[in-house]
C-alpha atoms as an extended CHARMM CRD file, in Angstrom:
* protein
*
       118  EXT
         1         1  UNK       CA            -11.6980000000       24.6480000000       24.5820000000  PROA      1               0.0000000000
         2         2  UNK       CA            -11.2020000000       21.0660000000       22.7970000000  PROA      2               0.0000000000
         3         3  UNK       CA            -12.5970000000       20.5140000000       19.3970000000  PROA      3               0.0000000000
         4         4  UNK       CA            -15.5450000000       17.4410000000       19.8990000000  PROA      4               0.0000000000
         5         5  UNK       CA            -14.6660000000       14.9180000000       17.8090000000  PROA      5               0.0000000000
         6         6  UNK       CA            -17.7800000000       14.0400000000       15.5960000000  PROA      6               0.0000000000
         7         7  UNK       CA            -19.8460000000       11.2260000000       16.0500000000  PROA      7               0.0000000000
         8         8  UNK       CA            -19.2120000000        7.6520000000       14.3050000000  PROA      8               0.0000000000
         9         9  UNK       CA            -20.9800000000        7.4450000000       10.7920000000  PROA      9               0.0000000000
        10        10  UNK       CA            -23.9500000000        5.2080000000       11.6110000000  PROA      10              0.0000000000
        11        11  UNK       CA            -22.7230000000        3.3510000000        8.4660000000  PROA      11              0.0000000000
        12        12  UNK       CA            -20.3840000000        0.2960000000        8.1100000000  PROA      12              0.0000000000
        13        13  UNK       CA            -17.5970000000        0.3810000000        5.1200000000  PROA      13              0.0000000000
        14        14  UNK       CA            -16.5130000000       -3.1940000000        4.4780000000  PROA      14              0.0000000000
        15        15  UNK       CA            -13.0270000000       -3.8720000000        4.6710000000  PROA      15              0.0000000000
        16        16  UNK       CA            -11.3750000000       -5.1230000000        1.5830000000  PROA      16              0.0000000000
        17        17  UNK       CA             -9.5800000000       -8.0570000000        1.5470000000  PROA      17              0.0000000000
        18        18  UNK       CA             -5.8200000000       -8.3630000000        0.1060000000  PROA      18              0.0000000000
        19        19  UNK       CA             -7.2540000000      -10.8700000000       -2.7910000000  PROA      19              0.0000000000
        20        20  UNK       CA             -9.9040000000       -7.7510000000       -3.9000000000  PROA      20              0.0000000000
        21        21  UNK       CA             -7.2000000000       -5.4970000000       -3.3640000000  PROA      21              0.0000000000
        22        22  UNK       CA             -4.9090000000       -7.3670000000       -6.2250000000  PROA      22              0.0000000000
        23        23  UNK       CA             -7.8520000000       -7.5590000000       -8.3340000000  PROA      23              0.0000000000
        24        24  UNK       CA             -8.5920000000       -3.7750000000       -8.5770000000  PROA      24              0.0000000000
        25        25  UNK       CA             -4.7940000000       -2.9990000000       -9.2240000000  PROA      25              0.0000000000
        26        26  UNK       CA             -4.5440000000       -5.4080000000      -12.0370000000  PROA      26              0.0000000000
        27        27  UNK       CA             -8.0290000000       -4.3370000000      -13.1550000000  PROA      27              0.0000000000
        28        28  UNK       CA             -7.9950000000       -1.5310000000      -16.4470000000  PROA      28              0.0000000000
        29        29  UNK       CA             -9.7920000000        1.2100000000      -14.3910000000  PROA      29              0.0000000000
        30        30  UNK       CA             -6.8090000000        1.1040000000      -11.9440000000  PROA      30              0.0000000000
        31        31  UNK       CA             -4.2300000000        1.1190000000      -15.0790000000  PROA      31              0.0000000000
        32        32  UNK       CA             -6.2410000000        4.1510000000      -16.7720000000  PROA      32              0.0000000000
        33        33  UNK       CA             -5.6040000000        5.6060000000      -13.0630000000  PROA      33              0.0000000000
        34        34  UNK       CA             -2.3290000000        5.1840000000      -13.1140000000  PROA      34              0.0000000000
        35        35  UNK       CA             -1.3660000000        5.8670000000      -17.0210000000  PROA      35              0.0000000000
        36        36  UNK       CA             -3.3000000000        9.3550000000      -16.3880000000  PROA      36              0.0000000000
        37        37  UNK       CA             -1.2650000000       10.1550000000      -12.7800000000  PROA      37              0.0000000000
        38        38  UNK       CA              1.9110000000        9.2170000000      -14.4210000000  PROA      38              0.0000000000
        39        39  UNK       CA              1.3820000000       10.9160000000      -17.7580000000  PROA      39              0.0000000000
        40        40  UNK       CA              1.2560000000       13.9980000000      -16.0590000000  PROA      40              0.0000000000
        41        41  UNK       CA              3.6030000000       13.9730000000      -13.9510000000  PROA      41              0.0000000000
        42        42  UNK       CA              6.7410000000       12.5210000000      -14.8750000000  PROA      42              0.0000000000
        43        43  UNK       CA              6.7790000000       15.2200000000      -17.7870000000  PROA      43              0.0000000000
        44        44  UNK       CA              6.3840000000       18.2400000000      -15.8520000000  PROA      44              0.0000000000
        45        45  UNK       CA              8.5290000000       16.3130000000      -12.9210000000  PROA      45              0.0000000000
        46        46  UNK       CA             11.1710000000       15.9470000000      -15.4310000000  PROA      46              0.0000000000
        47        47  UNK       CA             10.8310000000       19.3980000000      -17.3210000000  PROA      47              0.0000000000
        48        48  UNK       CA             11.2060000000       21.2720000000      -14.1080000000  PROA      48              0.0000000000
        49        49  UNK       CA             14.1460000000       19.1360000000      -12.8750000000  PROA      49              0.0000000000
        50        50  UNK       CA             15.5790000000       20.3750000000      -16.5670000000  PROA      50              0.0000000000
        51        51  UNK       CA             14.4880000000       23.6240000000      -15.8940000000  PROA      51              0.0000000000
        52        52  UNK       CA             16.0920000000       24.0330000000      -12.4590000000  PROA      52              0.0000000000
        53        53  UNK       CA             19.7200000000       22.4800000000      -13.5400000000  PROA      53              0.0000000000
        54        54  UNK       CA             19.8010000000       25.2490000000      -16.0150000000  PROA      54              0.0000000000
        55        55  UNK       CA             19.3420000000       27.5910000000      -13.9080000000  PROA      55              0.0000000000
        56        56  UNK       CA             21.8470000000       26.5510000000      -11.5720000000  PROA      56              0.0000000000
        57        57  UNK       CA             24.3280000000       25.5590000000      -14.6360000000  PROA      57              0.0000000000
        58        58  UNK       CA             24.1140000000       29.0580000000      -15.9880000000  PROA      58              0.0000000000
        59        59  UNK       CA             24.7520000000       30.4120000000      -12.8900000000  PROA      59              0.0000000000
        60        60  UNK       CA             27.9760000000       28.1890000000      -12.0090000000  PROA      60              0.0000000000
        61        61  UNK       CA             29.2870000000       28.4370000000      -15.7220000000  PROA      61              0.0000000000
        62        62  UNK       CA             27.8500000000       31.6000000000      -17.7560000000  PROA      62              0.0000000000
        63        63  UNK       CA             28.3040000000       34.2150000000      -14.8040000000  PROA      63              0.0000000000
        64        64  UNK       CA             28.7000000000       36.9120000000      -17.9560000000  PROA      64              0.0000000000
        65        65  UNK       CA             25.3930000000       35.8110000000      -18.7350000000  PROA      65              0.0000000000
        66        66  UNK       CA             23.2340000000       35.5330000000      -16.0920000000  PROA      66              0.0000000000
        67        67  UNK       CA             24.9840000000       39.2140000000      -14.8480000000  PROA      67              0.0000000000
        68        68  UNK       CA             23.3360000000       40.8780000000      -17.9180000000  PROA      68              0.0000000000
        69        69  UNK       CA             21.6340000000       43.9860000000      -16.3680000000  PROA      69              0.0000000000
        70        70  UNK       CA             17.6850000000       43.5760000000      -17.6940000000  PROA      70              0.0000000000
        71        71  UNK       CA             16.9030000000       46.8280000000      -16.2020000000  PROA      71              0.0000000000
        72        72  UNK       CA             18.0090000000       49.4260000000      -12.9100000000  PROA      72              0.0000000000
        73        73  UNK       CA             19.7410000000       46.2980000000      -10.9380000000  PROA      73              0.0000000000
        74        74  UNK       CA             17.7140000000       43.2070000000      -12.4090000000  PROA      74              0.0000000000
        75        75  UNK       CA             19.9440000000       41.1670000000      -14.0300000000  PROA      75              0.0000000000
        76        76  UNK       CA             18.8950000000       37.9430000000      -15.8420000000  PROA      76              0.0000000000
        77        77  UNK       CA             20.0530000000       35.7660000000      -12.6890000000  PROA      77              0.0000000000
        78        78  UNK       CA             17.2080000000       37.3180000000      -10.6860000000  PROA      78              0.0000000000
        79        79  UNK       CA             15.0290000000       36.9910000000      -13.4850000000  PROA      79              0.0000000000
        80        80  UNK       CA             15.3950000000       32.9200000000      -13.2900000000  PROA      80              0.0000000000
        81        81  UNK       CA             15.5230000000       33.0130000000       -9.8020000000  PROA      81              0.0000000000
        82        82  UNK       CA             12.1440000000       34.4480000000       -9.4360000000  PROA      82              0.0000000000
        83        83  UNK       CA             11.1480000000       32.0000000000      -12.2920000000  PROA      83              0.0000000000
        84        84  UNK       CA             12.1450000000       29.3190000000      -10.6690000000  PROA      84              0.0000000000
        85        85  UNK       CA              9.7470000000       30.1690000000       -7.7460000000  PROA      85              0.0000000000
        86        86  UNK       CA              6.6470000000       30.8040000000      -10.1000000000  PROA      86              0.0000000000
        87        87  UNK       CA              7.0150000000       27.9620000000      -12.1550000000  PROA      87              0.0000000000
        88        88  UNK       CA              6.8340000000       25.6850000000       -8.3830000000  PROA      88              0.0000000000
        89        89  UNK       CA              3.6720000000       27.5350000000       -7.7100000000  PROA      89              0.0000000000
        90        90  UNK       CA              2.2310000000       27.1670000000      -11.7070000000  PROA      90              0.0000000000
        91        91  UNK       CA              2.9560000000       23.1600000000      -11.3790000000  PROA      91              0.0000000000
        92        92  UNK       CA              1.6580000000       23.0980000000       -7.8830000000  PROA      92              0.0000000000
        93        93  UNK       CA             -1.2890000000       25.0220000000       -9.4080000000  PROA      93              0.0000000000
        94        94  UNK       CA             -1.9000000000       22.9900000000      -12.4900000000  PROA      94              0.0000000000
        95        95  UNK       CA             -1.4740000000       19.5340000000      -10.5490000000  PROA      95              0.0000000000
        96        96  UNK       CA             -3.9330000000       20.1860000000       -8.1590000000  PROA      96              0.0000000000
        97        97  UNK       CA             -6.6530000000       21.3550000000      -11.0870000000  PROA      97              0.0000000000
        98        98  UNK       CA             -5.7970000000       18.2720000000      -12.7940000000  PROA      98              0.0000000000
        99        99  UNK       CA             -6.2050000000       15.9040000000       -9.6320000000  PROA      99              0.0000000000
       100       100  UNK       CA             -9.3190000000       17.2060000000       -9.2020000000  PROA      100             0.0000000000
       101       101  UNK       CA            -10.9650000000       16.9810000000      -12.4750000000  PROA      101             0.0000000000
       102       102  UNK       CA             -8.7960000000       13.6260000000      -13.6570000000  PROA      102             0.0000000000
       103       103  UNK       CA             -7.5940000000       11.7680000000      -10.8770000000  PROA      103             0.0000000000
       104       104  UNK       CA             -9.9990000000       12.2830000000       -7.8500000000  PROA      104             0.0000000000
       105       105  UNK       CA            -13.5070000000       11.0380000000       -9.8470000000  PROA      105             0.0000000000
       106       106  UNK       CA            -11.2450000000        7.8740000000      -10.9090000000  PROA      106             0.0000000000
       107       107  UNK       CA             -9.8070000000        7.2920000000       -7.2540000000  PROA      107             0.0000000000
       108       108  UNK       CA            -12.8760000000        7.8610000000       -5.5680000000  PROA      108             0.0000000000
       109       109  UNK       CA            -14.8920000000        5.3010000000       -7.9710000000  PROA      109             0.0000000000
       110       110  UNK       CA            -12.1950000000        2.8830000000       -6.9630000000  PROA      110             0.0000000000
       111       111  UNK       CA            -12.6370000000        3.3970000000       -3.2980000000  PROA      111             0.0000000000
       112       112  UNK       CA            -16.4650000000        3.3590000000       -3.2670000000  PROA      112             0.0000000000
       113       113  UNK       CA            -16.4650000000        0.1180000000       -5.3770000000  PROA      113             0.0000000000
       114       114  UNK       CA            -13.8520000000       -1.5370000000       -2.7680000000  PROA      114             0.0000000000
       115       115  UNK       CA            -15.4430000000       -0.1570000000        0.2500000000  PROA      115             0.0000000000
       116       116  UNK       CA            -19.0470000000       -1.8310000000       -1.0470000000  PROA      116             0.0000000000
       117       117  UNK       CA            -21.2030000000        1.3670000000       -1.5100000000  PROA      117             0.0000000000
       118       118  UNK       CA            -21.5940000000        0.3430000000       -5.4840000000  PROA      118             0.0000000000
């Protein structure tokens, strides 16, 4: 059975036009946007990226190391590894709470304003 697509909205957004579209990126409420995106995520972008060549510099270069038996046939290596895959989700995790409390509200102002409905 196909899905049925909904029906139109019965109302009209206006269509901004490329000279309001300059004004809101140069305006401060588009620059707090941005300063607030980029403040969190270049840091964890770039503390992960340190985080993963670590991981696979120990492993290429301190194979003494990372073989260190933790317990039964865990060694340290496996440790990281598994690490590596919780700190993804944690980021993933984090970014998406702080999209929706920080970002989104900001974003969705913006579009409103541009779109006429304030």
């Amino acid at each position: 059975m196909a899905a049925e697509a909904p029906p139109p909205s019965a109302e009209q957004h206006k269509l901004p036009t490329p000279e309001e579209f300059t004004e809101v990126q140069e305006s401060a409420e588009f620059g707090e946007l941005r300063r607030s995106y980029r403040s969190f995520a270049f840091p964890l972008t770039v503390g992960f990226i340190i985080w993963y060549l670590l991981y696979v510099l120990l492993s290429n270069y301190a194979g003494g190391f990372m073989g260190t038996k933790l317990f039964g046939n865990i060694n340290v290596a496996f440790v990281f590894g598994v690490l590596q895959f919780l700190t993804t989700f944690l980021i993933a995790w984090w970014y998406s709470r702080h999209a929706a409390t920080q970002l989104d509200p900001k974003a969705e102002a913006i579009k409103t304003r541009m779109e006429g409905g304030a």
